[in-house]
Amino acid sequence: MIMIAINIKSKTYPAKGRAGQHLAIANFKLAVNANEFVCLVGPSGCGKTTLLNIVAGLDRDYDGEINVGEVQTQPKIGYVFQNPRLLPWRTVKENIELAIEDNASSENIDALLEVMQLAQFQHVYPESLSLGMSRRVAIIRAFANNPDVLLMDEPFVSLDAPTARQVRGLLINLWQQRPHTVLFVTHDLREAITLADRIVFLSSAPMQVIREIKVSIARSDRDNEQVIEAFRQQLLHDQPELK
Ligand code: ADP
Ligand code: MG
């Protein structure tokens, strides 16, 4: 079943510092299956955040059509922004509670805090958290409403390698426990190979799909850096234009 059907004919912004329009996205089509984990890889400024904002319904100023879920139902979307955006005057748990809908249970939050290894920090204020912990809070916040679709915009940028690895592992645990469709933006090919069922490579403006590849590595091998690196080398060898 297709969960997200994207068909953007064009998305323009007013051009910076000159008259006219900047064509950010043109003739962009992508279908994402239910419970599929798709990574979007593309250069900085190519339009990835713009795309997620459109899929999230935050930006309606485009020509085209986005369908999420079945027309009859209203799918829930969780969005992890590039910056954690926590309120400094609220504790970890309060930051999560603020984002959730009435029907989400506090048991659910407790379970998520447990999985993300933050239970003992739930009453702490954001200023005492490391960046890795703040990003984990942002992920819990997005998960707390049990979303059908999770949008993630470079959520692990500027984490040191061991922390990024840990949080990736926690994310995949969560995804396997609670299946849902993920659109994950990154410019790190190793990260994409580690996480994705399918990687979609994007061009710079106007953003289009250059190539799609399936990642055939078993989930049980995804924490093996040598396996990831061998896959990356082979991919870049076969398709040097992706470098
Ligand atoms: P990415 O997330 O891939 O780095 P963005 O989606 O943020 O790229 O931006 C895509 C392009 O659109 C860039 O050229 C950027 O400068 C431009 N852009 C993004 N937001 C705006 C805006 N609000 N006004 C004008 N131009 C914008
Ligand atoms: Mg961006």
PDB file of C-alpha atoms and ligand atoms in Angstrom:
ATOM      1  CA  MET A   1       0.000   0.000   0.000  1.00  0.00           C
ATOM      2  CA  ILE A   2       1.269   3.468  -0.848  1.00  0.00           C
ATOM      3  CA  MET A   3       1.338   5.704   2.216  1.00  0.00           C
ATOM      4  CA  ILE A   4       2.740   8.923   0.770  1.00  0.00           C
ATOM      5  CA  ALA A   5       2.204   9.954  -2.838  1.00  0.00           C
ATOM      6  CA  ILE A   6       4.072  13.100  -3.778  1.00  0.00           C
ATOM      7  CA  ASN A   7       3.562  14.881  -7.076  1.00  0.00           C
ATOM      8  CA  ILE A   8       4.922  18.421  -7.038  1.00  0.00           C
ATOM      9  CA  LYS A   9       4.725  20.123 -10.405  1.00  0.00           C
ATOM     10  CA  SER A  10       6.489  23.217  -9.142  1.00  0.00           C
ATOM     11  CA  LYS A  11       7.485  25.005  -5.979  1.00  0.00           C
ATOM     12  CA  THR A  12       8.909  28.491  -6.326  1.00  0.00           C
ATOM     13  CA  TYR A  13      10.231  31.065  -3.894  1.00  0.00           C
ATOM     14  CA  PRO A  14      10.734  34.752  -4.578  1.00  0.00           C
ATOM     15  CA  ALA A  15      14.323  35.004  -5.864  1.00  0.00           C
ATOM     16  CA  LYS A  16      16.726  36.449  -3.326  1.00  0.00           C
ATOM     17  CA  GLY A  17      18.165  39.853  -4.202  1.00  0.00           C
ATOM     18  CA  ARG A  18      16.665  39.982  -7.683  1.00  0.00           C
ATOM     19  CA  ALA A  19      13.325  40.100  -9.386  1.00  0.00           C
ATOM     20  CA  GLY A  20      11.522  36.907 -10.381  1.00  0.00           C
ATOM     21  CA  GLN A  21      11.168  33.437  -8.960  1.00  0.00           C
ATOM     22  CA  HIS A  22      13.536  30.724  -7.781  1.00  0.00           C
ATOM     23  CA  LEU A  23      12.311  27.323  -8.993  1.00  0.00           C
ATOM     24  CA  ALA A  24      13.101  25.089  -6.004  1.00  0.00           C
ATOM     25  CA  ILE A  25      11.271  21.885  -7.013  1.00  0.00           C
ATOM     26  CA  ALA A  26      10.038  20.820 -10.451  1.00  0.00           C
ATOM     27  CA  ASN A  27       8.222  17.693 -11.665  1.00  0.00           C
ATOM     28  CA  PHE A  28       8.993  15.792  -8.490  1.00  0.00           C
ATOM     29  CA  LYS A  29       7.284  12.439  -8.052  1.00  0.00           C
ATOM     30  CA  LEU A  30       7.818   9.973  -5.238  1.00  0.00           C
ATOM     31  CA  ALA A  31       5.692   7.202  -3.741  1.00  0.00           C
ATOM     32  CA  VAL A  32       6.505   5.763  -0.324  1.00  0.00           C
ATOM     33  CA  ASN A  33       5.028   2.452   0.817  1.00  0.00           C
ATOM     34  CA  ALA A  34       3.406   1.936   4.184  1.00  0.00           C
ATOM     35  CA  ASN A  35       6.037   1.182   6.856  1.00  0.00           C
ATOM     36  CA  GLU A  36       8.881   1.815   4.456  1.00  0.00           C
ATOM     37  CA  PHE A  37      11.959   3.692   5.682  1.00  0.00           C
ATOM     38  CA  VAL A  38      13.084   6.046   2.909  1.00  0.00           C
ATOM     39  CA  CYS A  39      16.161   8.260   3.134  1.00  0.00           C
ATOM     40  CA  LEU A  40      16.422  11.363   0.955  1.00  0.00           C
ATOM     41  CA  VAL A  41      20.014  12.253   0.127  1.00  0.00           C
ATOM     42  CA  GLY A  42      20.935  15.486  -1.611  1.00  0.00           C
ATOM     43  CA  PRO A  43      23.237  18.493  -1.457  1.00  0.00           C
ATOM     44  CA  SER A  44      22.693  21.376   0.909  1.00  0.00           C
ATOM     45  CA  GLY A  45      20.071  23.820  -0.396  1.00  0.00           C
ATOM     46  CA  CYS A  46      18.552  21.366  -2.885  1.00  0.00           C
ATOM     47  CA  GLY A  47      15.063  21.604  -1.377  1.00  0.00           C
ATOM     48  CA  LYS A  48      14.809  18.779   1.183  1.00  0.00           C
ATOM     49  CA  THR A  49      13.373  20.883   4.006  1.00  0.00           C
ATOM     50  CA  THR A  50      11.001  22.525   1.548  1.00  0.00           C
ATOM     51  CA  LEU A  51       9.775  19.062   0.530  1.00  0.00           C
ATOM     52  CA  LEU A  52       9.197  17.901   4.135  1.00  0.00           C
ATOM     53  CA  ASN A  53       7.313  21.111   4.947  1.00  0.00           C
ATOM     54  CA  ILE A  54       5.038  20.488   1.969  1.00  0.00           C
ATOM     55  CA  VAL A  55       4.434  16.837   2.949  1.00  0.00           C
ATOM     56  CA  ALA A  56       3.727  17.947   6.543  1.00  0.00           C
ATOM     57  CA  GLY A  57       1.119  20.406   5.303  1.00  0.00           C
ATOM     58  CA  LEU A  58       3.040  23.377   6.730  1.00  0.00           C
ATOM     59  CA  ASP A  59       3.595  24.857   3.258  1.00  0.00           C
ATOM     60  CA  ARG A  60       0.634  24.924   0.891  1.00  0.00           C
ATOM     61  CA  ASP A  61       2.087  27.377  -1.583  1.00  0.00           C
ATOM     62  CA  TYR A  62       3.016  24.972  -4.395  1.00  0.00           C
ATOM     63  CA  ASP A  63       1.554  23.502  -7.553  1.00  0.00           C
ATOM     64  CA  GLY A  64       0.856  19.800  -7.302  1.00  0.00           C
ATOM     65  CA  GLU A  65      -0.660  17.196  -5.055  1.00  0.00           C
ATOM     66  CA  ILE A  66       0.311  15.304  -1.906  1.00  0.00           C
ATOM     67  CA  ASN A  67      -1.662  12.330  -0.651  1.00  0.00           C
ATOM     68  CA  VAL A  68      -0.837  10.866   2.727  1.00  0.00           C
ATOM     69  CA  GLY A  69      -2.664   7.684   3.788  1.00  0.00           C
ATOM     70  CA  GLU A  70      -6.087   6.795   2.524  1.00  0.00           C
ATOM     71  CA  VAL A  71      -8.373   9.596   1.569  1.00  0.00           C
ATOM     72  CA  GLN A  72     -10.956   8.523   4.177  1.00  0.00           C
ATOM     73  CA  THR A  73      -8.650   8.594   7.177  1.00  0.00           C
ATOM     74  CA  GLN A  74      -6.619  11.408   8.631  1.00  0.00           C
ATOM     75  CA  PRO A  75      -3.112  10.058   9.112  1.00  0.00           C
ATOM     76  CA  LYS A  76      -1.009  11.416  11.937  1.00  0.00           C
ATOM     77  CA  ILE A  77       2.282  12.998  11.024  1.00  0.00           C
ATOM     78  CA  GLY A  78       5.231  13.412  13.377  1.00  0.00           C
ATOM     79  CA  TYR A  79       7.944  15.883  12.378  1.00  0.00           C
ATOM     80  CA  VAL A  80      11.454  15.998  13.836  1.00  0.00           C
ATOM     81  CA  PHE A  81      12.978  19.333  12.830  1.00  0.00           C
ATOM     82  CA  GLN A  82      16.668  19.836  12.258  1.00  0.00           C
ATOM     83  CA  ASN A  83      16.927  21.689  15.569  1.00  0.00           C
ATOM     84  CA  PRO A  84      15.289  20.087  18.614  1.00  0.00           C
ATOM     85  CA  ARG A  85      13.307  23.290  19.433  1.00  0.00           C
ATOM     86  CA  LEU A  86      12.688  22.488  23.116  1.00  0.00           C
ATOM     87  CA  LEU A  87      11.154  25.104  25.411  1.00  0.00           C
ATOM     88  CA  PRO A  88      13.854  26.030  27.949  1.00  0.00           C
ATOM     89  CA  TRP A  89      11.378  26.719  30.777  1.00  0.00           C
ATOM     90  CA  ARG A  90       9.771  23.264  30.542  1.00  0.00           C
ATOM     91  CA  THR A  91      11.206  19.957  31.704  1.00  0.00           C
ATOM     92  CA  VAL A  92      11.870  17.079  29.319  1.00  0.00           C
ATOM     93  CA  LYS A  93       8.545  15.454  30.157  1.00  0.00           C
ATOM     94  CA  GLU A  94       6.619  18.727  29.935  1.00  0.00           C
ATOM     95  CA  ASN A  95       8.142  19.435  26.532  1.00  0.00           C
ATOM     96  CA  ILE A  96       6.836  16.065  25.351  1.00  0.00           C
ATOM     97  CA  GLU A  97       3.415  16.485  26.984  1.00  0.00           C
ATOM     98  CA  LEU A  98       2.905  19.862  25.320  1.00  0.00           C
ATOM     99  CA  ALA A  99       3.172  18.295  21.884  1.00  0.00           C
ATOM    100  CA  ILE A 100       0.777  15.414  22.383  1.00  0.00           C
ATOM    101  CA  GLU A 101      -2.897  15.167  21.691  1.00  0.00           C
ATOM    102  CA  ASP A 102      -5.400  14.611  24.511  1.00  0.00           C
ATOM    103  CA  ASN A 103      -5.770  10.911  23.903  1.00  0.00           C
ATOM    104  CA  ALA A 104      -2.070  10.045  24.152  1.00  0.00           C
ATOM    105  CA  SER A 105      -1.404   8.288  27.420  1.00  0.00           C
ATOM    106  CA  SER A 106       1.347   9.110  29.864  1.00  0.00           C
ATOM    107  CA  GLU A 107       2.182   5.378  29.871  1.00  0.00           C
ATOM    108  CA  ASN A 108       3.131   5.809  26.261  1.00  0.00           C
ATOM    109  CA  ILE A 109       5.465   8.672  27.135  1.00  0.00           C
ATOM    110  CA  ASP A 110       6.999   6.661  29.964  1.00  0.00           C
ATOM    111  CA  ALA A 111       7.616   3.744  27.604  1.00  0.00           C
ATOM    112  CA  LEU A 112       9.237   6.057  25.046  1.00  0.00           C
ATOM    113  CA  LEU A 113      11.434   7.679  27.702  1.00  0.00           C
ATOM    114  CA  GLU A 114      12.511   4.184  28.677  1.00  0.00           C
ATOM    115  CA  VAL A 115      13.364   3.091  25.120  1.00  0.00           C
ATOM    116  CA  MET A 116      15.286   6.327  24.498  1.00  0.00           C
ATOM    117  CA  GLN A 117      17.135   5.900  27.806  1.00  0.00           C
ATOM    118  CA  LEU A 118      15.865   9.202  29.192  1.00  0.00           C
ATOM    119  CA  ALA A 119      13.610   8.010  32.051  1.00  0.00           C
ATOM    120  CA  GLN A 120      15.925   9.347  34.726  1.00  0.00           C
ATOM    121  CA  PHE A 121      16.126  12.742  32.998  1.00  0.00           C
ATOM    122  CA  GLN A 122      12.400  13.408  32.577  1.00  0.00           C
ATOM    123  CA  HIS A 123      12.305  16.182  35.196  1.00  0.00           C
ATOM    124  CA  VAL A 124      15.448  17.893  33.940  1.00  0.00           C
ATOM    125  CA  TYR A 125      15.404  21.206  32.013  1.00  0.00           C
ATOM    126  CA  PRO A 126      16.803  21.343  28.452  1.00  0.00           C
ATOM    127  CA  GLU A 127      19.832  23.444  29.433  1.00  0.00           C
ATOM    128  CA  SER A 128      21.226  20.433  31.317  1.00  0.00           C
ATOM    129  CA  LEU A 129      20.895  18.098  28.345  1.00  0.00           C
ATOM    130  CA  SER A 130      23.565  17.229  25.815  1.00  0.00           C
ATOM    131  CA  LEU A 131      22.692  17.729  22.141  1.00  0.00           C
ATOM    132  CA  GLY A 132      22.240  13.973  21.746  1.00  0.00           C
ATOM    133  CA  MET A 133      19.754  13.896  24.618  1.00  0.00           C
ATOM    134  CA  SER A 134      17.861  16.905  23.223  1.00  0.00           C
ATOM    135  CA  ARG A 135      17.554  15.162  19.885  1.00  0.00           C
ATOM    136  CA  ARG A 136      16.219  12.052  21.636  1.00  0.00           C
ATOM    137  CA  VAL A 137      13.577  14.222  23.347  1.00  0.00           C
ATOM    138  CA  ALA A 138      12.595  15.654  19.960  1.00  0.00           C
ATOM    139  CA  ILE A 139      12.204  12.119  18.595  1.00  0.00           C
ATOM    140  CA  ILE A 140      10.024  11.068  21.547  1.00  0.00           C
ATOM    141  CA  ARG A 141       7.902  14.170  21.035  1.00  0.00           C
ATOM    142  CA  ALA A 142       7.324  13.179  17.422  1.00  0.00           C
ATOM    143  CA  PHE A 143       6.547   9.565  18.420  1.00  0.00           C
ATOM    144  CA  ALA A 144       4.251  10.353  21.343  1.00  0.00           C
ATOM    145  CA  ASN A 145       1.129  10.626  19.185  1.00  0.00           C
ATOM    146  CA  ASN A 146       1.894   7.279  17.500  1.00  0.00           C
ATOM    147  CA  PRO A 147       2.289   8.840  14.060  1.00  0.00           C
ATOM    148  CA  ASP A 148       1.552   6.905  10.885  1.00  0.00           C
ATOM    149  CA  VAL A 149       4.189   8.966   9.124  1.00  0.00           C
ATOM    150  CA  LEU A 150       7.395  10.321  10.582  1.00  0.00           C
ATOM    151  CA  LEU A 151       9.288  13.130   8.836  1.00  0.00           C
ATOM    152  CA  MET A 152      12.863  13.638  10.007  1.00  0.00           C
ATOM    153  CA  ASP A 153      15.038  16.516   8.810  1.00  0.00           C
ATOM    154  CA  GLU A 154      18.734  15.754   9.360  1.00  0.00           C
ATOM    155  CA  PRO A 155      17.930  14.895  12.978  1.00  0.00           C
ATOM    156  CA  PHE A 156      21.425  13.648  13.847  1.00  0.00           C
ATOM    157  CA  VAL A 157      23.549  16.414  12.346  1.00  0.00           C
ATOM    158  CA  SER A 158      26.368  17.672  14.591  1.00  0.00           C
ATOM    159  CA  LEU A 159      26.214  14.701  16.939  1.00  0.00           C
ATOM    160  CA  ASP A 160      29.566  13.021  17.514  1.00  0.00           C
ATOM    161  CA  ALA A 161      29.907   9.647  15.786  1.00  0.00           C
ATOM    162  CA  PRO A 162      29.299   7.368  18.811  1.00  0.00           C
ATOM    163  CA  THR A 163      26.229   9.368  19.920  1.00  0.00           C
ATOM    164  CA  ALA A 164      24.786   9.439  16.408  1.00  0.00           C
ATOM    165  CA  ARG A 165      25.279   5.697  16.226  1.00  0.00           C
ATOM    166  CA  GLN A 166      23.527   5.159  19.531  1.00  0.00           C
ATOM    167  CA  VAL A 167      20.548   7.360  18.647  1.00  0.00           C
ATOM    168  CA  ARG A 168      20.239   5.696  15.229  1.00  0.00           C
ATOM    169  CA  GLY A 169      20.094   2.334  16.968  1.00  0.00           C
ATOM    170  CA  LEU A 170      17.381   3.589  19.332  1.00  0.00           C
ATOM    171  CA  LEU A 171      15.405   5.002  16.409  1.00  0.00           C
ATOM    172  CA  ILE A 172      15.512   1.702  14.544  1.00  0.00           C
ATOM    173  CA  ASN A 173      14.414  -0.170  17.691  1.00  0.00           C
ATOM    174  CA  LEU A 174      11.460   2.142  17.966  1.00  0.00           C
ATOM    175  CA  TRP A 175      10.642   1.829  14.279  1.00  0.00           C
ATOM    176  CA  GLN A 176      10.715  -1.979  14.510  1.00  0.00           C
ATOM    177  CA  GLN A 177       8.536  -1.991  17.631  1.00  0.00           C
ATOM    178  CA  ARG A 178       6.052   0.494  16.162  1.00  0.00           C
ATOM    179  CA  PRO A 179       6.012   0.204  12.390  1.00  0.00           C
ATOM    180  CA  HIS A 180       5.334   3.408  10.507  1.00  0.00           C
ATOM    181  CA  THR A 181       6.400   5.164   7.328  1.00  0.00           C
ATOM    182  CA  VAL A 182       9.549   7.289   7.548  1.00  0.00           C
ATOM    183  CA  LEU A 183      10.919  10.023   5.289  1.00  0.00           C
ATOM    184  CA  PHE A 184      14.383  10.777   6.624  1.00  0.00           C
ATOM    185  CA  VAL A 185      16.548  13.557   5.179  1.00  0.00           C
ATOM    186  CA  THR A 186      20.322  13.313   5.405  1.00  0.00           C
ATOM    187  CA  HIS A 187      23.381  14.278   3.416  1.00  0.00           C
ATOM    188  CA  ASP A 188      25.380  11.442   4.975  1.00  0.00           C
ATOM    189  CA  LEU A 189      25.399   8.428   2.656  1.00  0.00           C
ATOM    190  CA  ARG A 190      26.660   6.070   5.387  1.00  0.00           C
ATOM    191  CA  GLU A 191      23.779   7.117   7.617  1.00  0.00           C
ATOM    192  CA  ALA A 192      21.315   6.529   4.769  1.00  0.00           C
ATOM    193  CA  ILE A 193      22.726   3.041   4.107  1.00  0.00           C
ATOM    194  CA  THR A 194      22.547   2.251   7.825  1.00  0.00           C
ATOM    195  CA  LEU A 195      18.883   3.239   8.117  1.00  0.00           C
ATOM    196  CA  ALA A 196      17.024   2.979   4.836  1.00  0.00           C
ATOM    197  CA  ASP A 197      15.028   0.372   2.982  1.00  0.00           C
ATOM    198  CA  ARG A 198      15.408   2.652  -0.022  1.00  0.00           C
ATOM    199  CA  ILE A 199      17.585   5.682  -0.736  1.00  0.00           C
ATOM    200  CA  VAL A 200      16.380   8.440  -3.047  1.00  0.00           C
ATOM    201  CA  PHE A 201      19.142  10.639  -4.473  1.00  0.00           C
ATOM    202  CA  LEU A 202      18.178  14.224  -5.237  1.00  0.00           C
ATOM    203  CA  SER A 203      19.618  16.862  -7.556  1.00  0.00           C
ATOM    204  CA  SER A 204      20.059  20.524  -6.735  1.00  0.00           C
ATOM    205  CA  ALA A 205      17.677  23.190  -7.989  1.00  0.00           C
ATOM    206  CA  PRO A 206      15.237  22.440  -9.249  1.00  0.00           C
ATOM    207  CA  MET A 207      15.157  19.366  -7.055  1.00  0.00           C
ATOM    208  CA  GLN A 208      14.452  16.129  -8.891  1.00  0.00           C
ATOM    209  CA  VAL A 209      14.985  12.434  -8.244  1.00  0.00           C
ATOM    210  CA  ILE A 210      18.323  11.370  -9.778  1.00  0.00           C
ATOM    211  CA  ARG A 211      18.248   7.734  -8.749  1.00  0.00           C
ATOM    212  CA  GLU A 212      16.650   5.327  -6.288  1.00  0.00           C
ATOM    213  CA  ILE A 213      18.388   2.321  -4.786  1.00  0.00           C
ATOM    214  CA  LYS A 214      17.190  -0.400  -2.457  1.00  0.00           C
ATOM    215  CA  VAL A 215      19.469  -1.221   0.461  1.00  0.00           C
ATOM    216  CA  SER A 216      19.689  -4.990   0.491  1.00  0.00           C
ATOM    217  CA  ILE A 217      21.666  -5.306   3.750  1.00  0.00           C
ATOM    218  CA  ALA A 218      19.890  -7.359   6.439  1.00  0.00           C
ATOM    219  CA  ARG A 219      18.719  -5.318   9.429  1.00  0.00           C
ATOM    220  CA  SER A 220      20.866  -7.510  11.685  1.00  0.00           C
ATOM    221  CA  ASP A 221      23.996  -6.370   9.785  1.00  0.00           C
ATOM    222  CA  ARG A 222      23.234  -2.659   9.821  1.00  0.00           C
ATOM    223  CA  ASP A 223      25.395  -1.960  12.876  1.00  0.00           C
ATOM    224  CA  ASN A 224      28.421  -3.502  11.150  1.00  0.00           C
ATOM    225  CA  GLU A 225      30.431  -0.543   9.851  1.00  0.00           C
ATOM    226  CA  GLN A 226      32.469  -2.702   7.474  1.00  0.00           C
ATOM    227  CA  VAL A 227      29.327  -3.985   5.785  1.00  0.00           C
ATOM    228  CA  ILE A 228      28.001  -0.417   5.453  1.00  0.00           C
ATOM    229  CA  GLU A 229      31.303   0.844   4.058  1.00  0.00           C
ATOM    230  CA  ALA A 230      31.568  -2.025   1.555  1.00  0.00           C
ATOM    231  CA  PHE A 231      28.049  -1.269   0.318  1.00  0.00           C
ATOM    232  CA  ARG A 232      28.918   2.425  -0.022  1.00  0.00           C
ATOM    233  CA  GLN A 233      32.121   1.703  -1.962  1.00  0.00           C
ATOM    234  CA  GLN A 234      30.314  -0.647  -4.302  1.00  0.00           C
ATOM    235  CA  LEU A 235      27.518   1.856  -4.865  1.00  0.00           C
ATOM    236  CA  LEU A 236      29.914   4.701  -5.684  1.00  0.00           C
ATOM    237  CA  HIS A 237      31.940   2.384  -7.889  1.00  0.00           C
ATOM    238  CA  ASP A 238      28.847   1.319  -9.850  1.00  0.00           C
ATOM    239  CA  GLN A 239      27.339   4.801  -9.939  1.00  0.00           C
ATOM    240  CA  PRO A 240      30.161   7.363  -9.782  1.00  0.00           C
ATOM    241  CA  GLU A 241      27.757  10.219 -10.568  1.00  0.00           C
ATOM    242  CA  LEU A 242      26.398   9.891  -7.007  1.00  0.00           C
ATOM    243  CA  LYS A 243      29.703  11.050  -5.473  1.00  0.00           C
TER     244      LYS A 243
HETATM  245  P1  ADP B   1      17.744  21.923   1.945  1.00  0.00           P
HETATM  246  O1  ADP B   1      16.851  21.596   3.092  1.00  0.00           O
HETATM  247  O2  ADP B   1      17.884  20.826   0.936  1.00  0.00           O
HETATM  248  O3  ADP B   1      19.086  22.419   2.394  1.00  0.00           O
HETATM  249  P2  ADP B   1      15.811  24.087   1.496  1.00  0.00           P
HETATM  250  O4  ADP B   1      14.543  23.373   1.242  1.00  0.00           O
HETATM  251  O5  ADP B   1      15.982  24.714   2.827  1.00  0.00           O
HETATM  252  O6  ADP B   1      17.058  23.136   1.115  1.00  0.00           O
HETATM  253  O7  ADP B   1      15.958  25.240   0.394  1.00  0.00           O
HETATM  254  C1  ADP B   1      15.866  24.983  -1.001  1.00  0.00           C
HETATM  255  C2  ADP B   1      16.097  26.268  -1.772  1.00  0.00           C
HETATM  256  O8  ADP B   1      15.032  27.173  -1.539  1.00  0.00           O
HETATM  257  C3  ADP B   1      17.370  27.009  -1.384  1.00  0.00           C
HETATM  258  O9  ADP B   1      17.899  27.587  -2.550  1.00  0.00           O
HETATM  259  C4  ADP B   1      16.881  28.072  -0.434  1.00  0.00           C
HETATM  260  O10 ADP B   1      17.725  29.197  -0.467  1.00  0.00           O
HETATM  261  C5  ADP B   1      15.518  28.387  -0.980  1.00  0.00           C
HETATM  262  N1  ADP B   1      14.577  28.804   0.095  1.00  0.00           N
HETATM  263  C6  ADP B   1      14.206  28.042   1.160  1.00  0.00           C
HETATM  264  N2  ADP B   1      13.328  28.707   1.931  1.00  0.00           N
HETATM  265  C7  ADP B   1      13.130  29.910   1.345  1.00  0.00           C
HETATM  266  C8  ADP B   1      12.312  31.049   1.638  1.00  0.00           C
HETATM  267  N3  ADP B   1      11.519  31.055   2.712  1.00  0.00           N
HETATM  268  N4  ADP B   1      12.389  32.111   0.808  1.00  0.00           N
HETATM  269  C9  ADP B   1      13.179  32.104  -0.290  1.00  0.00           C
HETATM  270  N5  ADP B   1      13.955  31.066  -0.644  1.00  0.00           N
HETATM  271  C10 ADP B   1      13.944  29.969   0.144  1.00  0.00           C
HETATM  272 MG    MG B   2      17.278  21.606   5.152  1.00  0.00          MG
END
